């Protein structure tokens, strides 16, 4: 589904990505983990050519992106969704207007917009929030709107850069549940860049560990599953008591 072959990217004198080759299979949830500055985000941005490689090739969903024209690349990007740590919602647009934006960009027929936007918002459980503005939402809700926006054009791939790194553990579980059902119910291939070990262990089928701009190791995993979300205050009390026991 995604193949990077001998990809390299340099910023000034800094080589962010050195000769990286990796392959993501269709339908898997693939993790990329490593220390800050290891080149994780750059590799993810190379997958949809938000960064152009200095050398090497990028193939995604049957197209060699590095040999497409600007116009062909713009078309292809419609089937590659992306979400970010800081959500990147447009602050002065409602939830509805944020999610409809990619449909307009892709030139989808106007008559189909409303139904598609509501369908995507329903998928992430936020249909009733359509007239709210981003500032009126919690972090987890903002990320779910960003996911709905990324789903609008029916992507085959979803690239996620630190999707849960600004969220508390329960909200993280909520967002991971949504990503998992996008993978299972919609068959979307997902790549998650994160520095959070638990995220990788819970949902990823495979992981690449990056160090210093290179692939250090790639391994198969058996995902342990997303923990059950519990917002009951007694859950917090129980966790604190358990933590006390471990320390004792
Ligand atoms: N646009 C850019 N201009 C200049 N240097 C950059 C740019 N993007 C990344 N770099 C450099 O490339 C290297 C890899 O950065 P990258 O953002 O890919 O790392 P990362 O693994 O995602 O780190 P983090 O965990 O902190 O997000 C770093 O040294 C960074 O400073
Ligand atoms: Mg990063």
Tab-separated table of C-alpha atoms and ligand atoms in Angstrom:
chain	number	residue	atom	x	y	z
A	1	UNK	CA	0.000	0.000	0.000
A	2	UNK	CA	2.865	2.366	0.869
A	3	UNK	CA	6.451	1.760	-0.210
A	4	UNK	CA	9.318	4.113	0.474
A	5	UNK	CA	12.499	3.128	-1.345
A	6	UNK	CA	15.845	4.652	-0.376
A	7	UNK	CA	14.213	7.932	0.586
A	8	UNK	CA	16.403	10.775	1.784
A	9	UNK	CA	15.558	14.285	2.984
A	10	UNK	CA	17.962	16.999	4.027
A	11	UNK	CA	17.128	20.418	5.535
A	12	UNK	CA	20.133	22.688	5.081
A	13	UNK	CA	23.013	20.739	6.612
A	14	UNK	CA	20.702	18.581	8.689
A	15	UNK	CA	19.884	15.153	7.204
A	16	UNK	CA	16.423	14.452	8.643
A	17	UNK	CA	15.888	11.160	6.796
A	18	UNK	CA	18.769	8.993	5.562
A	19	UNK	CA	18.082	6.304	3.009
A	20	UNK	CA	14.827	4.993	4.503
A	21	UNK	CA	13.052	2.024	2.901
A	22	UNK	CA	9.848	0.658	4.385
A	23	UNK	CA	6.624	-1.000	3.325
A	24	UNK	CA	3.135	-0.672	4.798
A	25	UNK	CA	0.635	-3.399	3.820
A	26	UNK	CA	-2.934	-2.611	2.821
A	27	UNK	CA	-5.298	-2.774	5.796
A	28	UNK	CA	-2.743	-2.645	8.577
A	29	UNK	CA	-2.193	-0.175	11.388
A	30	UNK	CA	1.486	0.678	11.172
A	31	UNK	CA	3.350	2.564	13.886
A	32	UNK	CA	6.490	4.686	13.731
A	33	UNK	CA	8.153	5.431	17.071
A	34	UNK	CA	11.475	6.918	18.148
A	35	UNK	CA	13.104	9.795	19.998
A	36	UNK	CA	12.406	13.441	19.276
A	37	UNK	CA	14.217	14.482	16.104
A	38	UNK	CA	14.525	10.870	14.843
A	39	UNK	CA	12.765	11.845	11.607
A	40	UNK	CA	9.307	10.327	12.263
A	41	UNK	CA	7.218	13.303	11.129
A	42	UNK	CA	9.424	13.848	8.097
A	43	UNK	CA	8.930	10.203	7.022
A	44	UNK	CA	5.160	10.599	7.426
A	45	UNK	CA	5.175	13.843	5.401
A	46	UNK	CA	7.245	12.112	2.716
A	47	UNK	CA	4.454	9.520	2.357
A	48	UNK	CA	2.084	12.096	0.856
A	49	UNK	CA	4.859	14.272	-0.527
A	50	UNK	CA	4.176	17.173	1.843
A	51	UNK	CA	7.977	16.918	1.867
A	52	UNK	CA	9.645	16.138	-1.458
A	53	UNK	CA	12.472	13.606	-1.109
A	54	UNK	CA	15.945	14.628	-2.308
A	55	UNK	CA	16.250	11.096	-3.667
A	56	UNK	CA	14.350	7.821	-3.576
A	57	UNK	CA	10.776	6.950	-4.523
A	58	UNK	CA	7.429	7.048	-2.741
A	59	UNK	CA	4.637	4.727	-3.845
A	60	UNK	CA	1.209	4.867	-2.269
A	61	UNK	CA	-2.062	3.165	-3.196
A	62	UNK	CA	-0.789	2.096	-6.615
A	63	UNK	CA	0.794	5.408	-7.684
A	64	UNK	CA	4.432	6.406	-7.673
A	65	UNK	CA	3.938	9.887	-6.165
A	66	UNK	CA	7.455	10.964	-7.000
A	67	UNK	CA	6.665	10.698	-10.734
A	68	UNK	CA	3.248	12.407	-10.764
A	69	UNK	CA	2.593	15.904	-12.112
A	70	UNK	CA	1.461	18.591	-9.637
A	71	UNK	CA	-2.108	18.150	-10.834
A	72	UNK	CA	-2.043	14.349	-10.559
A	73	UNK	CA	-0.526	14.653	-7.089
A	74	UNK	CA	-3.319	17.012	-5.977
A	75	UNK	CA	-5.898	14.443	-7.154
A	76	UNK	CA	-4.114	11.561	-5.446
A	77	UNK	CA	-3.908	13.421	-2.138
A	78	UNK	CA	-7.699	13.264	-1.868
A	79	UNK	CA	-7.426	9.574	-0.994
A	80	UNK	CA	-4.713	10.221	1.612
A	81	UNK	CA	-6.120	11.715	4.815
A	82	UNK	CA	-3.909	13.288	7.461
A	83	UNK	CA	-4.380	14.315	11.106
A	84	UNK	CA	-2.049	16.206	13.434
A	85	UNK	CA	-1.280	16.633	17.133
A	86	UNK	CA	-2.671	20.192	17.134
A	87	UNK	CA	-5.803	19.206	15.130
A	88	UNK	CA	-5.350	22.085	12.593
A	89	UNK	CA	-9.043	22.992	12.510
A	90	UNK	CA	-10.011	26.395	11.079
A	91	UNK	CA	-10.974	28.415	14.166
A	92	UNK	CA	-13.534	30.737	12.559
A	93	UNK	CA	-15.393	27.929	10.796
A	94	UNK	CA	-18.034	25.684	12.345
A	95	UNK	CA	-17.510	21.946	12.691
A	96	UNK	CA	-19.715	21.483	9.595
A	97	UNK	CA	-17.690	23.978	7.544
A	98	UNK	CA	-14.409	22.374	8.608
A	99	UNK	CA	-15.578	18.959	7.435
A	100	UNK	CA	-17.134	20.192	4.177
A	101	UNK	CA	-13.911	22.003	3.126
A	102	UNK	CA	-12.128	18.954	1.595
A	103	UNK	CA	-15.297	18.017	-0.347
A	104	UNK	CA	-15.287	21.489	-1.910
A	105	UNK	CA	-11.556	21.258	-2.662
A	106	UNK	CA	-12.050	17.894	-4.367
A	107	UNK	CA	-14.916	19.320	-6.444
A	108	UNK	CA	-17.498	16.831	-5.147
A	109	UNK	CA	-21.049	17.680	-6.311
A	110	UNK	CA	-22.626	20.208	-3.929
A	111	UNK	CA	-25.789	18.154	-3.542
A	112	UNK	CA	-23.789	15.351	-1.882
A	113	UNK	CA	-21.991	17.540	0.676
A	114	UNK	CA	-24.492	17.676	3.508
A	115	UNK	CA	-25.156	13.960	3.636
A	116	UNK	CA	-21.447	13.120	3.508
A	117	UNK	CA	-20.490	15.634	6.226
A	118	UNK	CA	-23.203	14.335	8.549
A	119	UNK	CA	-22.202	10.744	7.817
A	120	UNK	CA	-18.580	11.485	8.782
A	121	UNK	CA	-19.614	13.371	11.918
A	122	UNK	CA	-21.908	10.490	12.878
A	123	UNK	CA	-18.990	8.083	12.460
A	124	UNK	CA	-16.966	9.991	15.074
A	125	UNK	CA	-20.036	10.523	17.294
A	126	UNK	CA	-20.298	14.304	16.848
A	127	UNK	CA	-23.270	14.883	14.562
A	128	UNK	CA	-24.969	17.083	17.145
A	129	UNK	CA	-21.874	19.342	17.299
A	130	UNK	CA	-22.091	20.440	13.655
A	131	UNK	CA	-22.864	24.117	14.412
A	132	UNK	CA	-20.239	24.541	17.141
A	133	UNK	CA	-16.873	26.271	16.668
A	134	UNK	CA	-13.557	24.535	17.491
A	135	UNK	CA	-13.051	26.711	20.611
A	136	UNK	CA	-16.248	25.214	22.059
A	137	UNK	CA	-14.867	21.652	21.881
A	138	UNK	CA	-12.607	19.555	24.126
A	139	UNK	CA	-9.287	18.286	22.749
A	140	UNK	CA	-10.700	14.825	22.058
A	141	UNK	CA	-13.715	16.306	20.275
A	142	UNK	CA	-11.432	18.532	18.154
A	143	UNK	CA	-9.388	15.507	17.117
A	144	UNK	CA	-12.577	13.615	16.230
A	145	UNK	CA	-13.673	16.544	14.028
A	146	UNK	CA	-10.227	16.485	12.384
A	147	UNK	CA	-10.720	12.743	11.789
A	148	UNK	CA	-14.189	13.373	10.279
A	149	UNK	CA	-12.607	15.971	7.982
A	150	UNK	CA	-9.887	13.502	6.964
A	151	UNK	CA	-12.571	10.897	6.178
A	152	UNK	CA	-14.711	13.179	4.010
A	153	UNK	CA	-13.203	12.146	0.661
A	154	UNK	CA	-13.221	8.425	1.532
A	155	UNK	CA	-9.463	8.030	1.957
A	156	UNK	CA	-7.689	4.710	1.441
A	157	UNK	CA	-4.907	5.764	3.804
A	158	UNK	CA	-4.886	7.864	6.977
A	159	UNK	CA	-1.571	9.365	8.103
A	160	UNK	CA	-1.557	10.396	11.782
A	161	UNK	CA	1.189	12.554	13.325
A	162	UNK	CA	1.070	12.293	17.145
A	163	UNK	CA	-2.753	12.056	17.045
A	164	UNK	CA	-3.120	11.545	20.803
A	165	UNK	CA	-0.077	13.368	22.173
A	166	UNK	CA	-2.122	16.368	23.396
A	167	UNK	CA	-4.809	14.219	25.007
A	168	UNK	CA	-5.362	12.662	28.447
A	169	UNK	CA	-5.456	8.828	28.746
A	170	UNK	CA	-9.240	8.440	28.502
A	171	UNK	CA	-9.530	10.801	25.553
A	172	UNK	CA	-6.603	8.991	23.933
A	173	UNK	CA	-8.546	5.731	24.236
A	174	UNK	CA	-11.590	7.409	22.686
A	175	UNK	CA	-9.572	8.627	19.667
A	176	UNK	CA	-7.786	5.243	19.296
A	177	UNK	CA	-11.195	3.520	19.300
A	178	UNK	CA	-12.273	5.750	16.419
A	179	UNK	CA	-9.044	5.029	14.484
A	180	UNK	CA	-9.485	1.301	15.071
A	181	UNK	CA	-13.042	1.311	13.742
A	182	UNK	CA	-11.936	3.337	10.686
A	183	UNK	CA	-9.404	0.587	10.048
A	184	UNK	CA	-11.789	-2.312	10.710
A	185	UNK	CA	-15.104	-1.018	9.346
A	186	UNK	CA	-13.867	1.173	6.481
A	187	UNK	CA	-10.744	-0.841	5.601
A	188	UNK	CA	-8.507	2.244	5.759
A	189	UNK	CA	-4.760	1.636	6.086
A	190	UNK	CA	-3.425	3.714	8.997
A	191	UNK	CA	0.070	4.978	9.800
A	192	UNK	CA	0.556	6.413	13.298
A	193	UNK	CA	3.641	8.403	14.280
A	194	UNK	CA	3.904	8.700	18.045
A	195	UNK	CA	6.351	8.808	20.928
A	196	UNK	CA	3.766	7.032	23.136
A	197	UNK	CA	4.666	3.368	23.614
A	198	UNK	CA	1.148	2.458	24.829
A	199	UNK	CA	-0.447	3.725	21.617
A	200	UNK	CA	1.813	1.448	19.558
A	201	UNK	CA	1.189	-1.575	21.817
A	202	UNK	CA	-2.576	-1.119	21.859
A	203	UNK	CA	-3.367	-0.721	18.154
A	204	UNK	CA	-0.411	-1.400	15.845
A	205	UNK	CA	0.091	-4.565	13.775
A	206	UNK	CA	3.641	-3.541	12.946
A	207	UNK	CA	6.052	-0.867	14.096
A	208	UNK	CA	9.215	0.730	12.826
A	209	UNK	CA	11.605	2.145	15.398
A	210	UNK	CA	13.481	5.134	13.952
A	211	UNK	CA	16.756	6.566	15.222
A	212	UNK	CA	18.800	9.383	13.812
A	213	UNK	CA	16.968	9.564	10.465
A	214	UNK	CA	17.162	5.812	9.820
A	215	UNK	CA	15.076	2.681	10.361
A	216	UNK	CA	16.521	1.017	13.454
A	217	UNK	CA	14.189	-1.987	13.448
A	218	UNK	CA	10.769	-3.070	12.177
A	219	UNK	CA	8.768	-5.643	14.108
A	220	UNK	CA	5.403	-7.448	14.075
A	221	UNK	CA	3.106	-6.909	17.043
A	222	UNK	CA	-0.080	-8.397	18.403
A	223	UNK	CA	-2.121	-5.331	19.367
A	224	UNK	CA	-3.331	-5.567	22.972
A	225	UNK	CA	-6.479	-3.519	22.303
A	226	UNK	CA	-7.663	-0.133	23.524
A	227	UNK	CA	-8.464	-0.070	27.251
A	228	UNK	CA	-12.087	0.424	28.221
A	229	UNK	CA	-12.891	4.090	28.665
A	230	UNK	CA	-14.150	4.944	32.123
A	231	UNK	CA	-14.871	8.533	33.054
A	232	UNK	CA	-16.344	7.610	36.421
A	233	UNK	CA	-14.496	9.519	39.193
A	234	UNK	CA	-14.123	6.271	41.125
A	235	UNK	CA	-11.900	5.000	38.262
A	236	UNK	CA	-9.445	7.840	38.938
A	237	UNK	CA	-9.525	7.053	42.677
A	238	UNK	CA	-8.883	3.332	41.989
A	239	UNK	CA	-5.956	4.137	39.694
A	240	UNK	CA	-4.428	6.422	42.343
A	241	UNK	CA	-4.797	3.723	45.002
A	242	UNK	CA	-3.163	1.166	42.680
A	243	UNK	CA	-0.284	3.560	41.977
A	244	UNK	CA	0.192	3.921	45.766
A	245	UNK	CA	0.327	0.125	46.169
A	246	UNK	CA	3.002	-0.212	43.471
A	247	UNK	CA	5.164	2.406	45.161
A	248	UNK	CA	4.780	0.824	48.602
B	1	LIG	N1	10.997	22.014	7.837
B	1	LIG	C1	12.166	21.761	8.423
B	1	LIG	N2	13.215	22.599	8.284
B	1	LIG	C2	14.397	22.332	8.863
B	1	LIG	N3	14.658	21.247	9.607
B	1	LIG	C3	13.665	20.381	9.790
B	1	LIG	C4	12.365	20.584	9.218
B	1	LIG	N4	11.569	19.546	9.570
B	1	LIG	C5	12.334	18.733	10.333
B	1	LIG	N5	13.577	19.215	10.460
B	1	LIG	C6	14.695	18.568	11.199
B	1	LIG	O1	14.738	17.209	10.801
B	1	LIG	C7	14.978	16.354	11.905
B	1	LIG	C8	13.840	15.348	12.038
B	1	LIG	O2	12.653	16.046	12.375
B	1	LIG	P1	11.234	15.365	12.562
B	1	LIG	O3	10.275	16.457	12.804
B	1	LIG	O4	10.972	14.462	11.419
B	1	LIG	O5	11.477	14.495	13.865
B	1	LIG	P2	10.434	13.711	14.801
B	1	LIG	O6	10.980	12.345	14.970
B	1	LIG	O7	9.076	13.850	14.250
B	1	LIG	O8	10.565	14.506	16.177
B	1	LIG	P3	9.437	14.851	17.300
B	1	LIG	O9	9.223	13.589	18.072
B	1	LIG	O10	10.085	15.915	18.124
B	1	LIG	O11	8.209	15.328	16.583
B	1	LIG	C9	15.140	17.263	13.107
B	1	LIG	O12	16.506	17.469	13.315
B	1	LIG	C10	14.446	18.545	12.693
B	1	LIG	O13	15.022	19.655	13.312
B	2	LIG	MG1	7.319	14.748	14.943
